[in-house]
Coordinates of C-alpha atoms in Angstrom, one line a residue:
Chain A
M1 CA -7.7 32.9 -8.2
H2 CA -5.5 30.6 -10.2
Q3 CA -6.0 30.6 -13.9
W4 CA -5.9 27.0 -15.0
D5 CA -4.0 26.5 -18.2
F6 CA -3.5 22.9 -19.5
A7 CA -2.1 24.1 -22.8
S8 CA 1.4 24.0 -21.4
V9 CA 0.9 20.4 -20.3
L10 CA -0.7 19.4 -23.7
A11 CA 2.3 20.9 -25.5
N12 CA 4.4 18.3 -23.7
R13 CA 2.2 15.4 -24.4
E14 CA 5.1 13.5 -26.0
A15 CA 7.0 13.7 -22.7
L16 CA 4.0 12.3 -20.9
L17 CA 3.7 9.5 -23.6
V18 CA 7.3 8.6 -22.9
G19 CA 6.5 8.5 -19.2
A20 CA 3.4 6.4 -19.8
I21 CA 5.5 3.8 -21.7
G22 CA 8.0 3.8 -18.9
T23 CA 5.2 3.2 -16.3
L24 CA 3.7 0.4 -18.4
R25 CA 7.1 -1.2 -18.8
I26 CA 8.0 -1.3 -15.1
F27 CA 4.4 -2.3 -14.3
A28 CA 4.6 -5.3 -16.7
I29 CA 8.0 -6.4 -15.4
C30 CA 6.9 -6.2 -11.8
L31 CA 3.6 -7.9 -12.4
V32 CA 5.1 -10.9 -14.1
A33 CA 8.2 -11.2 -11.9
G34 CA 6.3 -10.4 -8.6
L35 CA 3.4 -12.8 -9.2
S36 CA 5.5 -15.7 -10.5
L37 CA 8.0 -15.3 -7.6
G38 CA 5.1 -14.9 -5.3
F39 CA 3.7 -18.2 -6.5
I40 CA 6.9 -20.0 -5.8
V41 CA 7.3 -18.4 -2.3
G42 CA 3.6 -19.2 -1.6
L43 CA 4.2 -22.9 -2.4
G44 CA 7.2 -22.7 0.0
R45 CA 5.0 -21.2 2.7
Y46 CA 2.5 -24.0 2.1
S47 CA 5.1 -26.7 2.2
R48 CA 5.5 -28.9 5.3
N49 CA 9.2 -29.3 4.5
R50 CA 11.1 -26.9 6.8
L51 CA 13.8 -26.4 4.1
F52 CA 11.2 -24.6 2.0
Y53 CA 9.0 -23.3 4.7
W54 CA 11.5 -21.3 6.7
P55 CA 13.3 -19.4 3.9
A56 CA 9.9 -18.6 2.3
T57 CA 8.6 -17.3 5.7
A58 CA 11.7 -15.2 6.3
F59 CA 11.4 -13.7 2.8
T60 CA 7.7 -12.8 3.2
E61 CA 8.1 -11.4 6.7
F62 CA 11.1 -9.2 5.7
F63 CA 9.6 -7.8 2.5
R64 CA 6.2 -7.3 4.0
N65 CA 7.6 -5.4 6.9
T66 CA 9.9 -2.9 5.2
P67 CA 8.8 0.0 3.1
V68 CA 9.2 -0.4 -0.7
L69 CA 11.0 2.9 -1.1
V70 CA 13.6 1.8 1.4
Q71 CA 14.1 -1.4 -0.6
I72 CA 14.4 0.5 -3.9
L73 CA 17.0 2.9 -2.5
W74 CA 18.9 -0.1 -1.0
F75 CA 19.0 -1.8 -4.3
Y76 CA 20.1 1.4 -6.0
F77 CA 22.7 2.8 -3.6
A78 CA 23.8 -0.2 -1.4
L79 CA 23.7 -3.3 -3.6
P80 CA 26.1 -2.1 -6.3
I81 CA 28.8 -2.1 -3.6
L82 CA 28.4 -5.8 -3.1
V83 CA 28.0 -7.0 -6.7
P84 CA 30.5 -6.5 -9.6
F85 CA 28.0 -5.0 -12.0
S86 CA 26.2 -1.6 -12.0
I87 CA 22.4 -1.4 -11.3
G88 CA 20.3 1.1 -13.2
P89 CA 17.2 2.9 -12.0
L90 CA 14.9 0.5 -13.8
A91 CA 16.6 -2.6 -12.3
A92 CA 16.7 -1.2 -8.8
A93 CA 13.0 -0.1 -8.9
A94 CA 11.9 -3.3 -10.5
M95 CA 13.7 -5.4 -8.0
G96 CA 12.2 -3.5 -5.0
I97 CA 8.6 -3.5 -6.3
S98 CA 8.8 -7.1 -7.6
L99 CA 10.1 -8.6 -4.3
N100 CA 7.6 -6.6 -2.3
S101 CA 4.7 -7.8 -4.5
A102 CA 6.1 -11.3 -4.4
A103 CA 5.9 -11.3 -0.6
F104 CA 2.3 -10.0 -0.6
S105 CA 1.1 -12.2 -3.4
A106 CA 2.7 -15.3 -1.8
E107 CA 0.2 -14.9 1.1
I108 CA -2.6 -14.7 -1.5
F109 CA -1.5 -17.9 -3.2
R110 CA -1.0 -19.7 0.1
G111 CA -4.4 -18.6 1.4
G112 CA -6.0 -19.6 -1.9
I113 CA -4.5 -23.1 -2.0
Q114 CA -5.3 -23.6 1.7
S115 CA -8.9 -22.6 1.2
I116 CA -9.5 -25.6 -1.1
D117 CA -11.3 -28.4 0.7
R118 CA -9.1 -31.4 1.7
G119 CA -11.6 -33.7 0.0
Q120 CA -10.5 -32.3 -3.4
W121 CA -6.9 -33.5 -2.7
D122 CA -8.1 -36.8 -1.5
G123 CA -10.3 -37.3 -4.5
A124 CA -7.6 -36.5 -6.9
R125 CA -5.1 -38.8 -5.2
A126 CA -7.7 -41.6 -5.0
I127 CA -8.1 -41.6 -8.8
G128 CA -4.3 -42.0 -9.1
M129 CA -3.0 -38.4 -9.6
T130 CA 0.4 -37.5 -8.2
A131 CA 0.6 -34.6 -5.8
G132 CA 1.9 -32.4 -8.7
Q133 CA -1.0 -33.4 -11.0
A134 CA -3.6 -32.9 -8.2
M135 CA -2.2 -29.4 -7.6
R136 CA -2.1 -28.4 -11.3
R137 CA -5.3 -30.0 -12.5
I138 CA -7.6 -29.9 -9.5
V139 CA -6.6 -27.5 -6.7
L140 CA -5.0 -24.6 -8.6
P141 CA -7.8 -24.0 -11.1
Q142 CA -10.3 -23.7 -8.2
A143 CA -7.9 -21.7 -6.0
L144 CA -7.1 -19.2 -8.8
R145 CA -10.8 -18.4 -9.2
R146 CA -11.0 -17.5 -5.6
M147 CA -7.8 -15.5 -5.7
T148 CA -8.7 -13.4 -8.7
P149 CA -10.0 -10.3 -6.8
A150 CA -7.1 -10.3 -4.5
L151 CA -4.6 -10.7 -7.3
T152 CA -6.3 -7.9 -9.3
N153 CA -5.9 -5.7 -6.2
R154 CA -2.2 -6.6 -6.1
A155 CA -1.9 -5.5 -9.8
I156 CA -3.5 -2.2 -8.9
E157 CA -1.1 -1.7 -6.0
I158 CA 1.9 -2.5 -8.4
F159 CA 0.6 0.1 -10.8
K160 CA 0.5 2.7 -8.0
M161 CA 3.9 1.6 -6.6
S162 CA 5.5 2.2 -10.0
T163 CA 5.6 5.9 -9.2
L164 CA 8.2 5.2 -6.6
A165 CA 10.7 4.5 -9.4
S166 CA 10.8 8.3 -9.9
A167 CA 12.8 8.5 -6.6
V168 CA 15.7 7.0 -8.5
A169 CA 15.1 9.1 -11.6
Y170 CA 13.6 6.3 -13.7
V171 CA 11.6 7.9 -16.5
E172 CA 7.9 7.2 -15.8
L173 CA 4.8 9.3 -15.6
L174 CA 5.4 11.1 -12.3
Q175 CA 9.1 11.7 -13.3
Q176 CA 7.9 13.3 -16.5
G177 CA 5.4 15.3 -14.6
K178 CA 8.2 16.7 -12.5
L179 CA 10.2 17.5 -15.6
I180 CA 7.3 19.3 -17.2
A181 CA 6.5 21.2 -14.0
S182 CA 10.1 22.4 -13.6
L183 CA 10.5 23.5 -17.2
N184 CA 7.1 25.3 -17.6
F185 CA 6.5 26.4 -14.0
N186 CA 3.1 24.8 -14.1
P187 CA 3.1 22.3 -11.2
I188 CA -0.6 22.6 -10.7
E189 CA -1.5 21.5 -14.2
A190 CA 1.4 19.0 -14.5
Y191 CA 0.6 17.1 -11.3
T192 CA -3.1 17.3 -11.8
A193 CA -2.7 15.8 -15.3
V194 CA -0.5 13.0 -13.9
A195 CA -3.1 12.3 -11.2
V196 CA -5.9 12.3 -13.7
I197 CA -4.0 9.9 -16.0
F198 CA -3.5 7.4 -13.1
F199 CA -7.2 7.8 -12.0
V200 CA -8.5 7.1 -15.5
C201 CA -6.2 4.1 -15.9
L202 CA -7.0 2.5 -12.5
W203 CA -10.6 3.4 -11.9
P204 CA -12.0 0.8 -14.3
L205 CA -9.7 -1.8 -12.8
V206 CA -10.9 -1.0 -9.3
Q207 CA -14.5 -1.3 -10.5
L208 CA -13.6 -4.7 -12.0
T209 CA -12.4 -6.0 -8.7
Y210 CA -15.7 -4.9 -7.1
V211 CA -17.6 -6.9 -9.7
L212 CA -15.3 -9.9 -9.3
E213 CA -15.7 -9.8 -5.6
R214 CA -19.5 -9.6 -5.8
R215 CA -19.7 -12.4 -8.3
L216 CA -17.4 -14.6 -6.2
G217 CA -19.5 -13.8 -3.1
R218 CA -22.6 -14.9 -4.9
S219 CA -21.3 -18.1 -6.4
E220 CA -19.7 -19.4 -3.1
Chain B
M1 CA 35.8 -8.5 -0.5
Y2 CA 34.0 -5.5 0.8
Q3 CA 34.9 -4.4 4.3
W4 CA 31.8 -3.7 6.3
D5 CA 32.1 -0.8 8.8
F6 CA 29.1 0.3 10.8
A7 CA 31.1 2.8 13.0
P8 CA 30.3 5.9 10.8
V9 CA 26.6 5.0 10.9
A10 CA 26.7 4.4 14.6
A11 CA 28.3 7.8 15.1
N12 CA 25.3 9.4 13.4
W13 CA 22.7 7.6 15.5
P14 CA 21.0 10.9 16.8
L15 CA 20.1 11.7 13.2
L16 CA 18.5 8.2 12.7
A17 CA 16.7 8.4 16.0
Q18 CA 15.3 11.9 15.2
G19 CA 14.3 10.5 11.8
L20 CA 12.4 7.6 13.3
L21 CA 10.7 10.0 15.7
N22 CA 9.6 12.1 12.8
T23 CA 8.3 9.0 11.0
L24 CA 6.3 8.1 14.0
K25 CA 5.0 11.7 14.3
V26 CA 3.6 11.8 10.8
T27 CA 2.1 8.3 11.2
G28 CA 0.4 9.3 14.4
V29 CA -1.0 12.5 13.1
A30 CA -2.3 10.8 9.9
L31 CA -3.7 8.0 11.9
V32 CA -5.7 10.2 14.3
V33 CA -7.0 12.7 11.7
G34 CA -7.5 9.9 9.2
L35 CA -9.7 7.9 11.6
A36 CA -11.9 10.9 12.4
L37 CA -12.2 12.1 8.8
G38 CA -12.7 8.5 7.7
L39 CA -15.7 8.1 9.9
L40 CA -17.1 11.3 8.6
F41 CA -16.6 10.2 5.0
A42 CA -18.2 6.8 5.7
L43 CA -21.3 8.4 7.3
M44 CA -21.5 10.8 4.3
R45 CA -21.2 8.0 1.8
L46 CA -23.9 5.9 3.6
S47 CA -26.2 8.9 3.7
R48 CA -29.3 8.9 1.6
H49 CA -28.7 12.5 0.4
R50 CA -26.8 12.5 -2.9
G51 CA -25.4 15.9 -1.9
L52 CA -23.5 14.1 0.8
S53 CA -22.8 10.7 -0.6
W54 CA -21.5 11.7 -4.0
P55 CA -18.8 14.1 -2.9
A56 CA -17.6 11.6 -0.2
G57 CA -17.6 8.8 -2.8
F58 CA -15.6 10.9 -5.2
V59 CA -13.0 11.8 -2.6
I60 CA -12.7 8.2 -1.4
E61 CA -12.4 6.8 -5.0
V62 CA -9.8 9.5 -6.1
F63 CA -7.6 8.9 -3.1
R64 CA -7.8 5.2 -3.3
T65 CA -7.0 5.0 -7.0
T66 CA -4.2 7.5 -7.4
P67 CA -0.6 6.8 -6.3
P68 CA 0.2 8.3 -2.9
L69 CA 3.4 9.8 -4.3
V70 CA 1.4 11.7 -6.9
Q71 CA -0.9 13.0 -4.1
L72 CA 2.0 14.1 -2.0
F73 CA 3.6 16.0 -4.9
W74 CA 0.2 17.6 -5.7
F75 CA -0.3 18.8 -2.1
F76 CA 3.3 20.0 -1.8
F77 CA 3.9 21.7 -5.2
A78 CA 0.4 22.5 -6.6
L79 CA -1.8 23.3 -3.6
P80 CA 0.3 26.2 -2.2
L81 CA 0.0 28.0 -5.6
I82 CA -3.8 27.4 -5.8
A83 CA -4.5 28.3 -2.2
G84 CA -1.8 31.0 -1.8
I85 CA -0.5 29.5 1.4
A86 CA 3.0 28.5 2.5
M87 CA 3.5 24.7 2.6
T88 CA 6.1 22.9 4.6
P89 CA 7.1 19.2 3.9
Y90 CA 5.6 18.3 7.3
I91 CA 2.2 19.9 6.7
A92 CA 2.1 18.5 3.1
A93 CA 2.8 15.0 4.5
C94 CA 0.2 15.3 7.3
V95 CA -2.5 16.6 4.9
T96 CA -1.8 14.0 2.2
F97 CA -1.6 11.0 4.5
S98 CA -4.5 12.1 6.6
I99 CA -6.9 12.4 3.6
Q100 CA -5.4 9.2 2.0
S101 CA -5.8 7.1 5.1
A102 CA -9.3 8.6 5.7
A103 CA -10.3 7.3 2.3
F104 CA -9.2 3.8 3.2
F105 CA -10.6 4.0 6.8
A106 CA -13.9 5.2 5.3
E107 CA -14.2 1.9 3.4
V108 CA -13.4 -0.1 6.5
F109 CA -16.0 1.9 8.5
R110 CA -18.6 1.4 5.8
G111 CA -17.9 -2.3 5.6
G112 CA -18.2 -2.6 9.3
I113 CA -21.4 -0.6 9.6
Q114 CA -23.0 -2.6 6.7
S115 CA -22.0 -5.9 8.4
I116 CA -24.3 -5.2 11.3
E117 CA -27.5 -7.1 10.9
R118 CA -30.6 -5.1 10.0
G119 CA -32.3 -6.4 13.1
Q120 CA -30.0 -4.3 15.3
W121 CA -31.2 -1.2 13.6
E122 CA -34.9 -2.2 13.7
A123 CA -34.7 -3.1 17.4
A124 CA -33.0 0.2 18.2
R125 CA -35.7 2.1 16.3
A126 CA -38.4 0.1 17.9
I127 CA -37.5 1.1 21.4
G128 CA -37.6 4.7 20.2
M129 CA -34.1 5.7 19.3
T130 CA -33.5 8.2 16.5
E131 CA -31.4 7.0 13.6
A132 CA -28.4 8.9 14.9
Q133 CA -28.8 7.4 18.4
A134 CA -29.1 3.9 16.9
M135 CA -25.9 4.5 15.0
K136 CA -24.0 5.9 18.0
R137 CA -25.2 3.6 20.7
I138 CA -26.0 0.3 18.9
V139 CA -24.4 -0.1 15.5
L140 CA -21.0 1.7 15.7
P141 CA -19.8 0.1 19.0
Q142 CA -20.4 -3.4 17.5
A143 CA -19.0 -2.4 14.1
V144 CA -15.8 -0.9 15.5
K145 CA -14.9 -4.1 17.3
R146 CA -15.1 -6.0 14.0
M147 CA -13.1 -3.4 12.2
I148 CA -10.1 -3.4 14.6
P149 CA -7.9 -5.9 12.6
A150 CA -8.5 -4.0 9.3
F151 CA -7.6 -0.8 11.2
M152 CA -4.3 -2.2 12.5
E153 CA -3.4 -3.5 9.1
R154 CA -4.0 -0.1 7.6
A155 CA -2.0 1.7 10.3
I156 CA 1.0 -0.5 9.4
E157 CA 0.6 0.2 5.7
L158 CA 0.4 3.9 6.6
M159 CA 3.7 3.8 8.5
K160 CA 5.4 2.2 5.4
T161 CA 3.8 4.8 3.1
T162 CA 5.2 7.7 5.2
T163 CA 8.7 6.9 3.8
L164 CA 7.5 8.8 0.7
V165 CA 7.9 12.1 2.6
A166 CA 11.7 11.7 2.2
T167 CA 11.2 12.6 -1.5
I168 CA 10.0 16.1 -0.5
S169 CA 12.8 16.5 2.0
Y170 CA 11.0 15.9 5.3
A171 CA 13.6 14.6 7.7
D172 CA 12.1 11.1 8.4
L173 CA 14.1 8.0 8.9
L174 CA 14.7 7.3 5.2
F175 CA 15.7 10.9 4.6
A176 CA 18.2 10.8 7.5
A177 CA 19.6 7.6 6.1
N178 CA 20.1 9.3 2.7
E179 CA 21.9 12.2 4.4
I180 CA 24.2 10.0 6.4
S181 CA 25.1 7.8 3.4
Q182 CA 26.1 10.9 1.5
K183 CA 28.1 12.3 4.4
T184 CA 29.9 9.1 5.3
F185 CA 30.1 7.4 1.8
R186 CA 28.7 4.3 3.4
P187 CA 25.4 3.7 1.6
L188 CA 25.5 0.0 2.1
E189 CA 25.7 0.1 5.9
T190 CA 23.4 3.1 6.3
F191 CA 20.6 1.8 4.1
T192 CA 20.9 -1.6 5.6
V193 CA 20.6 -0.2 9.1
A194 CA 17.6 2.0 8.0
A195 CA 15.9 -1.1 6.5
L196 CA 16.5 -3.1 9.7
M197 CA 15.1 -0.3 11.8
Y198 CA 11.9 -0.2 9.8
F199 CA 11.7 -4.0 9.9
V200 CA 12.0 -4.1 13.7
V201 CA 9.5 -1.3 14.3
I202 CA 6.9 -2.6 11.8
T203 CA 7.3 -6.2 12.8
A204 CA 6.8 -5.3 16.5
F205 CA 3.6 -3.5 15.5
S206 CA 2.3 -6.3 13.4
L207 CA 3.1 -8.9 16.1
L208 CA 1.1 -6.8 18.6
A209 CA -1.7 -6.5 16.1
R210 CA -1.8 -10.3 15.5
R211 CA -1.9 -11.0 19.2
F212 CA -4.7 -8.5 19.7
E213 CA -6.6 -10.0 16.7
R214 CA -6.3 -13.5 18.2
R215 CA -7.7 -12.3 21.5
L216 CA -10.7 -10.7 19.6
A217 CA -11.2 -14.0 17.7
I218 CA -11.3 -15.9 21.0
S219 CA -13.9 -13.5 22.4
G220 CA -16.0 -14.7 19.4
E221 CA -16.1 -11.6 17.3
A222 CA -16.2 -12.0 13.5
T223 CA -13.9 -9.6 11.7
V224 CA -14.2 -7.7 8.4
H225 CA -11.5 -6.7 6.1

């Protein structure tokens, strides 16, 4: 029977803290970059102008249908050959995860905007708003409410995806877990600790999406 | 200007083909085991006995809320020490992704089963079926039809997730690409080809899924996600 000993992990709590900061940093970058780019791409997908529609569609199809890890490795190993500057682990991982989340959230934004009744547009235009104003003041606020559970889910996915950055040796929680495991020969405790940290961080968020979904279901 | 040269990659095509085959193998195993285990988890979670529903709920929540890469590392590096067994990258990958997809499939099953109107249950019980018979003959067949789109979406997600096995040195498509790029010093061409191969296979699957979904929609079946 294995003798569990978390003291060796606790002794390295500073390494885990550094990892947690790294995880939060890449999470924040990808959340902001992924969702804002996703919004732009989503508008392109919604547009009737082919000049916007086709590039946006090609983008979402490509990034939805290739694995994130492949994208991260591509940005890390392949892209530096084409561009004149070097690309670090954080940049490569952030690009891969952001573009992937942009593709997925674009579909959420498009679906949310499309779900708003045509009459809302007509009403806004009838009282003299421009299309941009109607979108900003009437359609988006209603659409965002409907999209909140799906967007929260996306945020959770981004948090989980951040572990993939360890494949290019970016310092985040899993990478630090690896380090601790290899220095102290305690993979059981080190990886269990990392798993528990993720569970503790994400479980409340998951419960929140359930609550949001139920509340939305009741109000609609 | 960089001179593209795909010849070194093309020369290594058997490695890539074997890698793709291994990717499909892990996906297939995880899909089959995950479906069976997922149904079991769903039935346990729906059970009125807390001794059944709580453990199932716990496993489902843990595997849905922790990153798959952490799970894979745990099964590959930690489990062999606890259980005192030898672990290969292939077995670790199959075990991790089977349980992980089972957790997601369980929620799809549960949603599908709960979407069936109470009247179906009551009618089945009224004509003398036991609860198990009603589930097997009346509820599940209707529920499964509604779940098909969600299943297919999950299967595609699963195939993308299997790339993680490259990090524990299982020779899947991504791992093969990494090998070739180190051997030929052509990372740009190799990773581009690998990305395109994934894109083609996954797009083909999702087109099939979409067509199938449309046919279900025509036959008048509501779908749950």
